[in-house]
Amino acid sequence: MKIIVLMKQTFDTEEKVEITNGMIEEHGAKFVINPYDEYALEEALRIKEQNGAEVIAITVGPERSSVALRTGLALGIDQAIMICDAEHGDHSYRIAALLAEVIKPLKPDLILAGLFAVDSGSGSVALQVAQLLQLPHASAAVKLRLGTAEELLIEDAPWSGTLALVDRDVEGDVETVVIPLPAVVTAQQGLNDPRYPSLPGIMKAKKKAIIERYPSELLAEVNQDDLSSSLTVRTALFPPSPRSAGKRLSGDGSQQTKQLLHSLIEANIIQRGGN
Amino acid sequence: MGTSILIIAELKGSTLRRVTLEALGVAAALLHERSGDIACFLAGSNKADLELASKELARHGAHHVYVASGEAHQPIQALTSLPPILSIIKELKPQYIIAGHTAYGRELAPRLAAELKAGYIADIISMEEFEGQLQFTRPIYAGKAFETRTFHGTSPHLLTIRPNNFAPASVADDVEQANVEPIFITEEAATPLPSIVKNVVQRMSSSIDLTEAEIVVAGGRGVRGSDGFKLLQALADELGGAVGASRAACDAGYCDYSLQIGQTGKVVTPQLYIACGISGAIQHLAGMSQSRTIVAINKDPDAPIFSIADYGIVGDLFEVVPLLTAELKALHQ
């Protein structure tokens, strides 16, 4: 089995986000593997350990993104591919097209990715890749099992070969879907508990090669009109409007409660007669 | 030719989701004084529900309602909705396609974007015209920053809207409007990509989705366990809201990760956010600080949550929350 993991290196949003001159301040910032992609990566490594698989991680981004791949190598992926494209981080169609070009000849059985990236937050690229490659998908997976219909105890599957049985989070409910491989599965929080790289792993990863690919070769096959028609542009970037503390309600619990409800009704936030 | 806008409508259970009516509001604003048509796509399995929902869409300004009906659309799935939507787009050539930024919408929009080679701006919370150009604002970095974007390419343009941020379309008093008959799609569209839904386990005790709820009652470590969350649920039920949680509460196993608000997890912007036993770590604030009104209930008078709360109650949530529920019950009788 061949598994591809789509990874993005993101700004560590656990840290404070500073804006200088209309740009996110990257100087001194910490970069991490997008937390949702970590679940995808961990799942690929578990499948490899249980059933044997070749795991290839691919990332698109500036030079610094190779650090994320290096971490992947330390964790046990077999191959790392870096698409060097520094300038177009928010052009999701372009990124999906680049990834699709690299993935197509590799003919993977499974593509794993995070549900969304915590920086741009659109959750768009993985599903665009699925559409470009005409693969089915299951998104927001919280449990993934692979096997034949027989192994997965699915009686009425119309497909032969390996299937993915996926429990997915749909706004809090759990929906179980079956899709035949090859397919794309995106990872939701709760899918697994990602591991940390070991020191020997980190040492070994330093010697491993990262394959570099370039848009100039990959986009030769892509229609330039499609790239321009899908473009959206950022015109402003700003911090959230600040909030200040309001009033503390005084008295005992019962008095505080009454004051609060009175204020909320006054402000028309809740209604006296029920909602 | 006028402007044409396609709304991807969505049912939850047997009724239209509020975010669909909000999308119709956005469509009306996009049309503004221009001539043009608003079409809706709606999928589902119950014909009676679909007909009722179509009327509702028409009452809120839809000129045409295209309906995909059948067992394949139970429950609604992005993969099964995609072929009929693509054939409608081919026919209508809409300038804008708008969906809610819901589980369904956020799966559909990227696939449509890739297929149509269209620009896609996700999860917008506002829009405004500036120097003749439409600018769309959306949160990034888990709500720690905001960006505005514009479409730079040719139409169609894809938008998903964050629930609770746009006013729903007003009800049209036009009689003609109310007579819009749903168009049931009978023509076989292309075969969808393979996928079967085996089972759906409903785990949300309330029917109100967290991201769509106008009122959210959220609990943190201070709630101390799943029993504490039952108190919050009772308050949420009384308010017609939904229950959420901080990461600390999810990590401690008091409640499901699907309730998590913040950094990782959901970003919510309700009218009223009641934080119970939540200290207010920056990661949590990112997910809720844009709520219109924030109430904080916490024993610790120095909890950071108080610095952003409109109303602060320093007190024991195990006393205050049941009191609130009881007072509301009395009010509602």
XYZ file of N, CA and C in Angstrom, chain A residues 11 13-17 19 24 35-36 39 90 93 115-116 118-124 127-128 130-132 134-137 139 154-159 165 168-180 189-190 226 228-241 243-249 253-254 256-258 260-261 263-265 267 269-275, chain B residues 12 17 75 77-79 82 101-103 106-107 110-111 113-115 117-122 135 137-154 193-204 209 215 239 247 257-258 260 263-266 271-272 282-283 289-295 301 306-314 319-320 323-324 327-328 331-332:
564
model
N 2.388 28.537 10.951
C 2.712 29.388 12.081
C 2.112 28.709 13.300
N -0.006 28.736 15.909
C -1.053 29.678 16.340
C -1.325 29.599 17.835
N -0.636 28.679 18.521
C -0.722 28.700 19.985
C 0.003 29.953 20.497
N 0.899 30.472 19.665
C 1.660 31.664 20.047
C 0.863 32.916 19.688
N 1.346 34.029 20.157
C 0.686 35.289 19.851
C 0.939 35.644 18.387
N -0.110 36.108 17.728
C 0.034 36.506 16.330
C 0.181 38.027 16.266
N 0.895 41.541 13.949
C 0.816 42.070 12.587
C 1.676 43.327 12.502
N 1.709 39.300 8.677
C 1.919 38.542 9.907
C 3.425 38.539 10.174
N -1.404 21.194 13.073
C -1.846 20.153 14.017
C -2.755 19.085 13.388
N -3.617 19.485 12.467
C -4.511 18.502 11.835
C -3.738 17.561 10.907
N -2.266 14.575 12.768
C -3.153 13.405 12.898
C -3.075 12.553 11.637
N -1.564 31.310 -0.519
C -3.016 31.343 -0.343
C -3.786 31.154 -1.652
N -6.120 26.768 -5.478
C -6.191 25.973 -6.712
C -4.786 25.670 -7.225
N -7.884 18.157 8.264
C -9.193 18.723 7.905
C -9.043 20.153 7.395
N -8.205 20.931 8.035
C -7.889 22.269 7.537
C -6.575 22.706 8.162
N -4.506 25.452 10.336
C -4.924 26.420 11.355
C -4.565 27.862 11.007
N -3.731 28.072 9.979
C -3.427 29.460 9.617
C -4.482 30.038 8.676
N -4.590 29.490 7.459
C -5.553 30.066 6.510
C -6.972 29.560 6.755
N -7.104 28.340 7.255
C -8.389 27.868 7.760
C -9.492 27.579 6.762
N -9.179 27.473 5.467
C -10.240 27.234 4.482
C -10.608 25.762 4.352
N -9.678 24.871 4.607
C -9.941 23.438 4.424
C -10.200 23.105 2.981
N -9.459 23.717 2.089
C -9.792 23.643 0.675
C -8.870 22.736 -0.134
N -9.366 18.686 -0.595
C -10.558 18.302 -1.356
C -10.457 18.754 -2.814
N -9.722 19.831 -3.066
C -9.476 20.223 -4.459
C -8.604 19.166 -5.137
N -8.570 16.030 -4.355
C -9.476 14.901 -4.579
C -10.276 15.102 -5.863
N -10.759 16.316 -6.064
C -11.565 16.589 -7.262
C -10.708 16.523 -8.522
N -9.515 17.083 -8.461
C -8.640 17.085 -9.641
C -8.238 15.659 -10.024
N -10.108 13.092 -9.322
C -11.366 12.337 -9.395
C -11.403 11.172 -8.402
N -11.033 11.472 -7.166
C -11.067 10.461 -6.114
C -12.189 10.792 -5.124
N -12.834 9.752 -4.565
C -13.812 10.028 -3.500
C -13.090 10.456 -2.231
N -13.819 11.033 -1.295
C -13.190 11.427 -0.040
C -14.129 11.186 1.126
N -14.301 13.226 4.841
C -13.607 14.281 5.581
C -13.917 14.213 7.064
N -18.579 -5.720 5.908
C -19.562 -4.937 5.171
C -20.221 -5.879 4.167
N -21.528 -6.078 4.338
C -22.179 -7.112 3.529
C -22.557 -6.650 2.134
N -22.928 -5.369 2.025
C -23.530 -4.939 0.770
C -22.641 -3.998 -0.050
N -21.327 -4.098 0.140
C -20.454 -3.192 -0.608
C -20.437 -3.555 -2.087
N -20.701 -2.613 -2.963
C -20.701 -2.908 -4.395
C -19.297 -2.926 -4.995
N -18.279 -2.770 -4.158
C -16.926 -2.680 -4.696
C -16.051 -3.809 -4.171
N -13.302 2.276 5.788
C -14.492 2.447 6.615
C -14.168 3.589 7.583
N -16.807 9.639 10.645
C -16.481 11.045 10.468
C -17.351 11.936 11.341
N -16.752 13.019 11.764
C -17.452 13.971 12.621
C -18.248 14.925 11.740
N -19.559 14.856 11.876
C -20.397 15.805 11.131
C -21.099 16.687 12.152
N -20.483 17.788 12.463
C -21.037 18.745 13.411
C -21.453 18.069 14.707
N -20.604 17.175 15.167
C -20.856 16.548 16.454
C -21.454 15.149 16.360
N -22.210 14.883 15.311
C -22.717 13.529 15.099
C -21.637 12.698 14.410
N -21.765 11.385 14.521
C -20.778 10.530 13.869
C -21.434 9.782 12.711
N -20.890 10.000 11.526
C -21.420 9.362 10.329
C -20.387 8.336 9.871
N -20.827 7.114 9.624
C -19.908 6.080 9.158
C -20.072 5.916 7.653
N -18.994 6.120 6.913
C -19.073 5.995 5.455
C -18.065 4.970 4.960
N -18.395 4.373 3.819
C -17.488 3.436 3.161
C -17.105 4.014 1.820
N -15.829 4.062 1.539
C -15.376 4.489 0.214
C -14.315 3.511 -0.280
N -14.319 3.232 -1.579
C -13.286 2.345 -2.118
C -11.986 3.123 -2.332
N -9.509 16.198 14.691
C -8.957 16.004 16.025
C -9.648 14.805 16.676
N -8.873 13.960 17.350
C -9.466 12.785 17.980
C -9.203 11.506 17.203
N -6.705 28.667 -16.033
C -7.301 28.121 -14.811
C -6.642 28.714 -13.578
N -5.316 31.739 -13.415
C -5.717 33.138 -13.213
C -7.191 33.252 -12.843
N -8.042 32.376 -13.371
C -9.474 32.502 -13.056
C -9.756 32.152 -11.598
N -8.902 31.338 -10.992
C -9.162 30.894 -9.618
C -8.494 31.777 -8.565
N -7.918 32.864 -9.017
C -7.139 33.690 -8.091
C -8.015 34.592 -7.214
N -7.693 34.625 -5.928
C -8.276 35.627 -5.034
C -7.110 36.331 -4.358
N -7.319 37.590 -3.978
C -6.197 38.385 -3.487
C -6.520 39.000 -2.130
N -5.566 38.980 -1.241
C -5.744 39.624 0.062
C -5.571 41.133 -0.100
N -6.528 41.893 0.430
C -6.424 43.350 0.327
C -6.157 44.002 1.673
N -6.382 43.273 2.744
C -6.089 43.836 4.066
C -5.909 42.732 5.082
N -5.173 43.047 6.125
C -4.944 42.110 7.225
C -4.982 42.923 8.504
N -5.771 42.497 9.458
C -5.863 43.300 10.680
C -6.173 42.421 11.895
N -5.836 42.929 13.083
C -6.100 42.151 14.300
C -7.564 42.240 14.694
N -8.036 41.332 15.536
C -9.424 41.413 15.988
C -9.648 42.695 16.771
N -10.864 43.204 16.736
C -11.140 44.421 17.495
C -11.020 44.093 18.981
N -11.449 44.005 22.984
C -12.619 43.988 23.865
C -12.163 44.433 25.224
N -12.974 45.144 25.924
C -12.567 45.503 27.279
C -13.553 44.896 28.271
N -13.094 44.840 29.495
C -13.918 44.235 30.534
C -15.170 45.069 30.758
N -16.265 44.406 30.966
C -17.521 45.102 31.226
C -17.725 45.235 32.716
N -18.930 44.925 33.160
C -19.133 45.148 34.597
C -19.242 43.837 35.367
N -18.744 43.898 36.575
C -18.865 42.761 37.492
C -20.171 42.912 38.256
N -20.901 41.838 38.328
C -22.180 41.889 39.025
C -21.938 41.593 40.493
N -25.390 35.002 44.806
C -25.704 34.312 43.552
C -27.050 34.720 42.988
N -28.033 34.782 43.862
C -29.388 35.075 43.416
C -29.492 36.514 42.884
N -26.966 38.319 41.686
C -26.177 38.389 40.445
C -26.987 37.859 39.262
N -27.651 36.729 39.503
C -28.462 36.103 38.464
C -29.561 37.044 37.982
N -30.232 37.667 38.939
C -31.334 38.571 38.587
C -30.830 39.777 37.797
N -28.137 39.927 35.990
C -27.688 39.486 34.663
C -28.883 39.361 33.724
N -29.917 38.648 34.181
C -31.070 38.449 33.299
C -31.731 39.773 32.965
N -30.263 42.685 32.702
C -29.424 43.362 31.702
C -29.579 42.732 30.321
N -29.628 41.411 30.278
C -29.722 40.715 28.984
C -31.067 40.985 28.312
N -32.109 41.089 29.130
C -33.431 41.382 28.564
C -33.472 42.837 28.088
N -31.015 44.581 27.015
C -30.202 44.703 25.798
C -30.808 43.898 24.643
N -31.093 40.768 24.262
C -30.326 39.575 23.883
C -31.144 38.321 24.160
N -31.900 38.339 25.250
C -32.874 37.266 25.453
C -34.246 37.891 25.655
N -35.287 37.085 25.372
C -36.636 37.618 25.477
C -37.324 37.085 26.727
N -38.195 37.907 27.211
C -38.930 37.528 28.411
C -39.798 36.289 28.170
N -40.418 36.253 27.035
C -41.385 35.179 26.788
C -40.783 33.916 26.202
N -39.493 33.767 26.227
C -38.877 32.568 25.656
C -38.476 32.818 24.230
N -37.545 31.992 23.740
C -37.016 32.207 22.400
C -37.766 31.415 21.359
N -31.684 20.812 7.838
C -31.243 20.052 9.009
C -32.512 19.415 9.549
N -31.818 25.242 7.277
C -30.901 25.805 8.251
C -30.940 27.312 8.163
N -28.400 10.576 4.374
C -28.312 12.013 4.625
C -27.637 12.744 3.466
N -25.046 14.471 1.207
C -23.615 14.217 1.071
C -23.056 15.112 -0.021
N -21.880 15.649 0.213
C -21.253 16.485 -0.800
C -21.076 15.710 -2.108
N -20.648 14.447 -2.002
C -20.348 13.699 -3.230
C -21.591 13.438 -4.076
N -22.883 16.834 -5.700
C -21.994 17.489 -6.664
C -22.465 17.399 -8.127
N -20.815 27.833 5.616
C -19.554 27.173 5.981
C -19.885 26.104 7.025
N -20.608 25.098 6.568
C -21.053 23.980 7.407
C -20.288 22.743 6.954
N -20.492 21.622 7.629
C -19.812 20.383 7.232
C -20.057 20.115 5.731
N -18.564 23.131 3.366
C -17.108 23.203 3.263
C -16.495 21.997 2.573
N -17.317 20.964 2.338
C -16.851 19.858 1.496
C -17.176 20.118 0.032
N -14.824 23.389 -2.037
C -13.511 23.132 -2.651
C -13.615 22.257 -3.908
N -14.522 21.283 -3.876
C -14.676 20.424 -5.059
C -15.213 21.246 -6.235
N -14.792 24.446 -6.590
C -13.723 25.369 -6.979
C -12.753 24.673 -7.938
N -12.355 23.451 -7.594
C -11.390 22.732 -8.430
C -11.990 22.388 -9.788
N -13.267 21.989 -9.775
C -13.912 21.580 -11.025
C -14.131 22.785 -11.946
N -12.538 25.677 -11.739
C -11.337 26.540 -11.740
C -11.731 27.923 -11.238
N -12.476 27.919 -10.146
C -13.055 29.160 -9.628
C -12.345 29.616 -8.368
N -12.359 30.902 -8.131
C -11.853 31.443 -6.881
C -12.807 31.093 -5.754
N -12.262 30.832 -4.576
C -13.085 30.426 -3.441
C -12.627 31.198 -2.208
N -13.531 31.954 -1.619
C -13.228 32.633 -0.360
C -14.119 32.003 0.710
N -13.465 31.364 1.678
C -14.186 30.539 2.650
C -14.471 31.293 3.930
N -15.307 43.348 -1.219
C -14.272 42.856 -0.316
C -14.934 41.943 0.710
N -14.477 39.710 4.220
C -13.641 39.563 5.414
C -13.823 38.178 6.023
N -12.711 37.590 6.431
C -12.752 36.264 7.052
C -11.683 36.159 8.141
N -11.959 35.315 9.149
C -10.956 35.130 10.201
C -9.853 34.179 9.733
N -8.634 34.444 10.137
C -7.530 33.517 9.888
C -6.763 33.317 11.191
N -5.791 32.443 11.170
C -5.022 32.134 12.376
C -5.957 31.899 13.560
N -6.914 31.038 13.327
C -7.869 30.649 14.368
C -8.476 31.856 15.074
N -8.809 32.863 14.302
C -9.502 34.020 14.870
C -8.580 35.055 15.485
N -7.259 34.831 15.364
C -6.334 35.807 15.953
C -6.024 36.946 14.996
N -6.489 36.834 13.769
C -6.336 37.919 12.801
C -7.484 37.803 11.788
N -7.685 38.868 11.029
C -8.713 38.864 9.989
C -8.098 39.356 8.696
N -8.598 38.841 7.582
C -8.131 39.346 6.295
C -9.341 39.691 5.453
N -9.146 40.639 4.513
C -10.174 40.841 3.493
C -9.584 40.386 2.172
N -10.428 39.757 1.365
C -9.985 39.244 0.066
C -10.951 39.695 -1.012
N -10.453 39.734 -2.223
C -11.323 40.002 -3.365
C -11.088 38.913 -4.406
N -12.073 38.735 -5.266
C -11.908 37.803 -6.383
C -11.135 38.519 -7.474
N -10.182 37.831 -8.034
C -9.336 38.462 -9.025
C -9.576 37.874 -10.409
N -10.168 36.709 -10.445
C -10.373 36.021 -11.721
C -11.781 36.216 -12.253
N -12.109 35.416 -13.253
C -13.437 35.494 -13.856
C -14.419 34.684 -13.021
N -19.014 10.250 -7.425
C -17.886 9.431 -6.970
C -18.396 8.481 -5.885
N -17.817 7.278 -5.812
C -18.386 6.251 -4.937
C -18.242 6.550 -3.451
N -19.331 6.393 -2.735
C -19.341 6.562 -1.285
C -20.691 6.084 -0.769
N -20.688 5.351 0.338
C -21.949 4.906 0.936
C -21.958 5.297 2.407
N -23.085 5.846 2.861
C -23.219 6.135 4.286
C -23.814 4.897 4.948
N -23.080 4.331 5.913
C -23.557 3.111 6.571
C -24.454 3.428 7.749
N -24.120 4.499 8.432
C -24.746 4.683 9.723
C -24.535 6.124 10.201
N -25.505 6.662 10.901
C -25.308 7.971 11.524
C -25.685 7.844 12.995
N -24.753 8.175 13.858
C -25.047 8.154 15.288
C -25.191 9.591 15.750
N -26.402 9.929 16.191
C -26.618 11.295 16.655
C -26.142 11.417 18.075
N -25.132 12.254 18.246
C -24.572 12.400 19.584
C -24.888 13.740 20.183
N -25.336 14.650 19.334
C -25.640 15.962 19.872
C -27.022 15.886 20.492
N -26.854 23.281 16.153
C -25.428 23.140 15.907
C -24.670 24.256 16.617
N -26.998 31.295 20.967
C -26.550 31.360 22.364
C -25.699 30.119 22.649
N -32.427 28.300 27.151
C -32.130 29.487 26.339
C -32.291 29.225 24.840
N -10.759 23.526 25.692
C -9.899 22.378 25.462
C -9.637 21.617 26.765
N -14.811 15.974 22.055
C -13.995 16.962 21.345
C -14.808 17.782 20.343
N -15.935 17.227 19.901
C -16.731 17.966 18.919
C -17.299 19.252 19.526
N -15.427 21.273 21.362
C -14.316 22.174 21.673
C -14.356 23.485 20.888
N -8.712 27.595 19.545
C -7.561 27.261 18.719
C -7.763 26.095 17.744
N -7.686 24.890 18.310
C -8.126 23.727 17.553
C -9.577 23.598 17.983
N -10.410 23.188 17.091
C -11.827 23.142 17.428
C -12.575 24.233 16.697
N -13.704 24.599 17.234
C -14.584 25.488 16.486
C -14.419 26.944 16.894
N -24.675 35.434 19.570
C -25.143 36.686 20.160
C -24.769 36.720 21.638
N -24.844 35.567 22.261
C -24.560 35.494 23.700
C -23.695 34.272 23.995
N -5.606 32.130 26.037
C -5.622 32.824 24.747
C -6.154 31.914 23.631
N -5.852 30.602 23.740
C -6.334 29.651 22.730
C -7.855 29.570 22.720
N -13.974 35.186 21.094
C -13.909 36.579 21.516
C -14.700 37.518 20.602
N -15.154 37.022 19.457
C -15.964 37.866 18.579
C -17.461 37.694 18.837
N -17.793 36.966 19.891
C -19.207 36.833 20.267
C -19.733 38.217 20.629
N -21.043 38.433 20.399
C -21.543 39.788 20.618
C -21.532 40.155 22.101
N -22.097 39.313 22.921
C -22.104 39.584 24.356
C -21.500 38.381 25.077
N -20.597 38.661 25.998
C -19.931 37.575 26.721
C -20.228 37.694 28.220
N -20.667 36.579 28.788
C -20.884 36.496 30.225
C -19.877 35.497 30.776
N -11.532 35.479 40.781
C -11.760 36.860 40.323
C -10.669 37.353 39.366
N -12.478 37.350 32.514
C -13.186 38.554 32.953
C -12.745 39.807 32.191
N -11.523 39.766 31.651
C -11.019 40.957 30.966
C -11.703 41.191 29.624
N -12.446 40.203 29.118
C -13.168 40.419 27.860
C -14.679 40.260 28.028
N -15.105 39.954 29.255
C -16.531 39.684 29.477
C -17.314 40.987 29.661
N -18.501 41.032 29.064
C -19.375 42.182 29.245
C -19.993 42.147 30.633
N -20.294 40.937 31.094
C -20.845 40.768 32.429
C -20.054 39.678 33.141
N -19.534 40.004 34.292
C -18.751 39.030 35.049
C -19.437 38.669 36.346
N -19.535 37.378 36.598
C -20.054 36.926 37.891
C -18.946 36.142 38.586
N -18.423 36.698 39.662
C -17.447 35.953 40.447
C -18.258 35.089 41.399
N -23.702 26.938 41.707
C -24.812 27.662 42.319
C -25.495 28.547 41.264
N -24.670 29.270 40.486
C -25.213 30.295 39.592
C -25.965 29.692 38.392
N -29.403 28.468 39.193
C -30.244 29.632 39.499
C -30.707 30.313 38.217
N -29.773 30.464 37.273
C -30.113 31.076 35.982
C -31.189 30.267 35.277
N -34.519 30.778 37.041
C -35.068 32.120 36.793
C -35.644 32.220 35.380
N -34.911 31.628 34.431
C -35.372 31.670 33.042
C -36.673 30.892 32.886
N -39.381 32.975 34.008
C -39.628 34.036 33.032
C -40.431 33.539 31.842
N -40.140 32.302 31.444
C -40.744 31.779 30.225
C -42.156 31.244 30.437
